[in-house]
């Protein structure tokens, strides 16, 4: 084959191959970009705020399962609300965030309005009846389906709006139990998921000193501290612990803010 003919044949062979390679490379780059965007937008659990500001958030779960509601109705329990907690926060000017279940909100609508109307506080979503989104979650009953999980989130959001004019931004899973699908469900309903990185251990704890020690041993800037608003018998020492805990944390140079203020301008740290 003459040299010129051989070169032309080689060029004709390379052109389709180069074109195909270019298309394949462009497709690969597109998939990588898409994958990065999906990863970036994947819902996460916010466990703490920025570590470079001396701010922390006290959060209180207002739990109420259907069994708890039945005990209240039958007068086995006097109340699932400890007003001494709110009083201590107000008297010390301490901001806090309350994650409220729908049953609790319907039982104590005046309290929800009080919390929502106080500039120190914010009220957020904690499901309707504190049922777990996954099995084996501290013995809690389990939400049976995705549609019921959506109802747990959306129904409480509607209740908080109708009772106190609140539009919740954040959701906390009962028991802190969830899987990836649950995160997607909550995210699709316009909520971000908030967990915690400091466990006060106030549930069923009668010694306030233990609660104080639990927090002081693990707290750091950006911390989200989980406590409970229910009072005895589920959280009998929380109010008393706050009397020591609030000044102790301020002595360390830490400033209390709501979750919304803790996360302002941040990239929503999570995992």
Coordinates of C-alpha atoms in Angstrom, one line a residue:
X1 CA 0.0 0.0 0.0
X2 CA 1.4 3.4 -1.0
X3 CA 2.5 5.5 2.0
X4 CA -0.1 8.3 1.4
X5 CA -3.0 5.8 1.1
X6 CA -1.9 4.1 4.3
X7 CA -1.9 7.4 6.2
X8 CA -5.3 8.4 4.9
X9 CA -6.7 5.0 5.9
X10 CA -5.2 5.4 9.4
X11 CA -6.8 8.8 9.8
X12 CA -10.2 7.5 8.7
X13 CA -9.9 4.8 11.3
X14 CA -8.8 7.1 14.1
X15 CA -11.5 9.8 13.6
X16 CA -14.5 7.6 14.6
X17 CA -12.5 6.2 17.5
X18 CA -11.6 9.6 18.8
X19 CA -15.2 10.8 18.5
X20 CA -16.4 7.8 20.4
X21 CA -13.8 8.3 23.1
X22 CA -14.8 11.9 23.4
X23 CA -18.4 11.1 23.8
X24 CA -17.6 8.4 26.4
X25 CA -15.3 10.8 28.3
X26 CA -18.0 13.5 28.4
X27 CA -20.6 11.0 29.6
X28 CA -18.2 9.9 32.4
X29 CA -17.6 13.4 33.5
X30 CA -21.3 14.1 33.5
X31 CA -22.0 11.1 35.7
X32 CA -19.2 12.1 38.1
X33 CA -20.7 15.6 38.4
X34 CA -24.2 14.2 38.9
X35 CA -22.9 11.8 41.5
X36 CA -21.2 14.7 43.3
X37 CA -24.4 16.8 43.3
X38 CA -26.4 13.8 44.6
X39 CA -23.9 13.3 47.4
X40 CA -23.9 17.0 48.2
X41 CA -27.7 17.1 48.4
X42 CA -28.1 13.8 50.3
X43 CA -30.0 14.6 53.5
X44 CA -27.9 14.3 56.7
X45 CA -28.4 14.3 60.4
X46 CA -27.3 17.6 62.0
X47 CA -25.5 16.5 65.2
X48 CA -23.8 19.8 66.1
X49 CA -23.1 23.3 65.0
X50 CA -19.8 25.0 64.0
X51 CA -17.0 24.3 66.4
X52 CA -15.4 27.7 65.9
X53 CA -18.0 29.7 67.8
X54 CA -18.6 29.4 71.6
X55 CA -22.3 28.7 71.1
X56 CA -24.3 25.7 72.2
X57 CA -28.0 24.6 72.0
X58 CA -30.1 23.2 74.8
X59 CA -32.8 21.0 73.3
X60 CA -35.7 19.5 75.1
X61 CA -37.9 16.6 73.7
X62 CA -41.6 16.8 74.7
X63 CA -42.3 13.1 74.3
X64 CA -45.7 11.5 74.4
X65 CA -46.5 8.0 73.2
X66 CA -50.0 6.7 73.0
X67 CA -49.3 4.6 76.1
X68 CA -48.2 7.8 77.9
X69 CA -51.4 9.5 76.8
X70 CA -53.4 6.6 78.2
X71 CA -51.6 6.8 81.6
X72 CA -52.4 10.5 81.7
X73 CA -56.0 10.0 80.9
X74 CA -56.4 7.3 83.6
X75 CA -54.6 9.6 86.1
X76 CA -51.8 7.2 86.6
X77 CA -49.5 10.2 85.9
X78 CA -50.3 13.7 86.9
X79 CA -48.6 15.4 84.0
X80 CA -46.1 15.0 81.2
X81 CA -44.9 18.6 81.5
X82 CA -42.5 20.1 84.0
X83 CA -43.1 23.9 84.1
X84 CA -40.0 24.3 86.4
X85 CA -37.8 23.7 83.3
X86 CA -39.4 26.5 81.3
X87 CA -39.4 28.7 84.4
X88 CA -35.7 28.2 85.0
X89 CA -34.9 28.9 81.3
X90 CA -37.0 32.1 81.4
X91 CA -35.6 33.4 84.7
X92 CA -32.0 32.9 83.5
X93 CA -32.6 34.2 80.0
X94 CA -31.5 30.9 78.4
X95 CA -32.6 30.2 74.8
X96 CA -33.7 26.6 74.0
X97 CA -35.3 24.5 71.3
X98 CA -38.2 22.2 72.0
X99 CA -39.0 19.2 69.9
X100 CA -42.7 18.5 70.4
X101 CA -44.8 15.5 69.6
X102 CA -48.3 16.0 68.2
X103 CA -49.9 14.3 71.1
X104 CA -48.1 16.5 73.6
X105 CA -49.0 19.6 71.6
X106 CA -52.7 18.6 71.6
X107 CA -52.5 17.9 75.4
X108 CA -50.8 21.1 76.3
X109 CA -51.7 23.7 73.5
X110 CA -51.4 26.6 75.9
X111 CA -47.8 25.6 76.7
X112 CA -47.0 25.3 73.0
X113 CA -48.3 28.8 72.4
X114 CA -46.3 30.1 75.4
X115 CA -43.1 28.5 74.0
X116 CA -43.7 29.7 70.5
X117 CA -44.5 33.2 71.7
X118 CA -41.3 33.6 73.8
X119 CA -38.4 35.0 71.7
X120 CA -36.0 32.8 73.8
X121 CA -37.5 29.6 72.4
X122 CA -38.3 27.8 69.2
X123 CA -40.7 24.8 68.7
X124 CA -39.8 22.0 66.3
X125 CA -41.2 18.7 65.1
X126 CA -40.8 15.4 67.0
X127 CA -43.5 13.2 65.3
X128 CA -47.1 12.6 66.3
X129 CA -46.8 9.8 68.9
X130 CA -43.1 9.1 69.4
X131 CA -43.3 5.9 67.5
X132 CA -39.9 4.6 66.2
X133 CA -39.1 4.8 62.5
X134 CA -37.0 1.6 62.8
X135 CA -37.4 -1.6 64.8
X136 CA -35.6 -2.3 68.1
X137 CA -35.6 1.4 69.2
X138 CA -35.7 1.5 73.0
X139 CA -38.8 -0.6 73.0
X140 CA -40.9 2.0 71.2
X141 CA -43.8 0.9 68.9
X142 CA -42.8 1.0 65.3
X143 CA -44.3 3.2 62.5
X144 CA -45.5 0.5 60.1
X145 CA -45.1 2.1 56.6
X146 CA -43.6 4.9 54.7
X147 CA -47.0 6.6 54.2
X148 CA -47.4 6.6 58.0
X149 CA -44.0 8.0 58.5
X150 CA -44.9 10.9 56.2
X151 CA -48.0 11.4 58.2
X152 CA -46.0 11.4 61.5
X153 CA -44.0 14.3 60.1
X154 CA -46.6 16.3 58.2
X155 CA -49.4 15.9 60.8
X156 CA -47.3 17.3 63.6
X157 CA -46.2 20.2 61.4
X158 CA -49.8 21.0 60.7
X159 CA -50.7 20.8 64.4
X160 CA -47.9 23.1 65.4
X161 CA -49.0 25.6 62.8
X162 CA -52.7 25.5 63.8
X163 CA -52.0 25.6 67.5
X164 CA -49.3 28.2 67.7
X165 CA -48.6 29.5 64.2
X166 CA -45.3 27.6 64.1
X167 CA -43.7 26.5 60.8
X168 CA -41.2 23.8 61.9
X169 CA -37.9 23.6 60.1
X170 CA -36.3 20.7 62.0
X171 CA -37.4 17.2 62.8
X172 CA -36.0 14.9 65.5
X173 CA -36.5 11.1 65.2
X174 CA -38.0 9.4 68.2
X175 CA -35.3 7.6 70.0
X176 CA -32.8 8.9 67.4
X177 CA -33.5 5.8 65.3
X178 CA -33.7 6.0 61.5
X179 CA -32.3 4.6 58.2
X180 CA -31.4 6.3 55.0
X181 CA -34.9 6.0 53.5
X182 CA -36.3 7.8 56.6
X183 CA -33.9 10.7 56.1
X184 CA -35.2 11.0 52.5
X185 CA -38.8 11.0 53.7
X186 CA -38.2 13.7 56.2
X187 CA -36.2 15.8 53.8
X188 CA -38.9 15.5 51.1
X189 CA -41.3 17.1 53.6
X190 CA -39.2 20.2 54.0
X191 CA -37.5 19.3 57.3
X192 CA -33.9 19.0 58.2
X193 CA -33.1 16.2 60.7
X194 CA -31.5 17.3 64.0
X195 CA -29.9 14.9 66.4
X196 CA -27.4 15.7 69.2
X197 CA -23.8 15.2 70.2
X198 CA -24.2 15.6 74.0
X199 CA -26.5 13.2 75.9
X200 CA -27.6 14.6 79.2
X201 CA -28.8 11.3 80.4
X202 CA -31.7 12.9 82.2
X203 CA -34.2 10.2 81.2
X204 CA -35.2 8.4 84.4
X205 CA -32.2 9.9 86.2
X206 CA -33.0 11.0 89.8
X207 CA -29.7 12.5 90.6
X208 CA -29.2 16.0 89.0
X209 CA -25.5 15.8 89.7
X210 CA -25.2 12.9 87.2
X211 CA -26.9 14.9 84.5
X212 CA -24.6 17.9 85.1
X213 CA -21.5 15.7 85.0
X214 CA -22.7 14.0 81.8
X215 CA -23.0 17.3 80.0
X216 CA -19.8 19.0 81.4
X217 CA -17.7 16.0 80.5
X218 CA -18.7 16.0 76.8
X219 CA -19.8 19.5 75.9
X220 CA -17.7 21.6 73.4
X221 CA -18.4 24.6 71.1
X222 CA -21.2 23.9 68.7
X223 CA -22.8 21.2 70.9
X224 CA -26.4 20.2 70.7
X225 CA -27.5 18.9 74.1
X226 CA -30.5 16.6 74.4
X227 CA -32.8 16.7 77.5
X228 CA -36.5 16.1 78.2
X229 CA -39.4 18.4 79.1
X230 CA -41.6 15.6 80.6
X231 CA -40.7 15.8 84.3
X232 CA -41.3 12.9 86.7
X233 CA -41.4 10.0 86.4
X234 CA -39.5 10.1 83.0
X235 CA -37.2 13.1 83.7
X236 CA -37.5 13.9 87.4
X237 CA -34.2 15.8 87.9
X238 CA -33.9 17.9 84.8
X239 CA -35.1 21.2 86.2
X240 CA -32.8 20.9 89.3
X241 CA -29.9 20.0 87.1
X242 CA -30.4 23.2 85.0
X243 CA -29.9 25.3 88.1
X244 CA -26.3 24.1 88.2
X245 CA -25.7 23.4 84.5
X246 CA -26.6 26.8 83.0
X247 CA -24.2 28.9 85.1
X248 CA -21.5 26.2 84.8
X249 CA -21.6 26.3 81.0
X250 CA -21.6 30.1 81.0
X251 CA -18.6 30.1 83.2
X252 CA -16.8 28.2 80.5
X253 CA -17.5 31.0 78.1
X254 CA -20.3 29.2 76.2
X255 CA -23.3 31.0 75.0
X256 CA -26.8 29.5 74.7
X257 CA -28.6 29.8 71.4
X258 CA -31.5 28.1 69.6
X259 CA -30.8 25.5 67.0
X260 CA -31.7 27.9 64.2
X261 CA -29.2 30.4 65.5
X262 CA -26.6 27.8 66.1
X263 CA -26.8 26.8 62.5
X264 CA -27.1 30.2 60.9
X265 CA -24.7 30.7 58.1
X266 CA -23.2 27.2 58.5
X267 CA -23.2 24.3 56.2
X268 CA -25.3 22.2 58.6
X269 CA -22.6 20.0 60.0
X270 CA -23.7 16.4 60.2
X271 CA -22.7 12.9 59.2

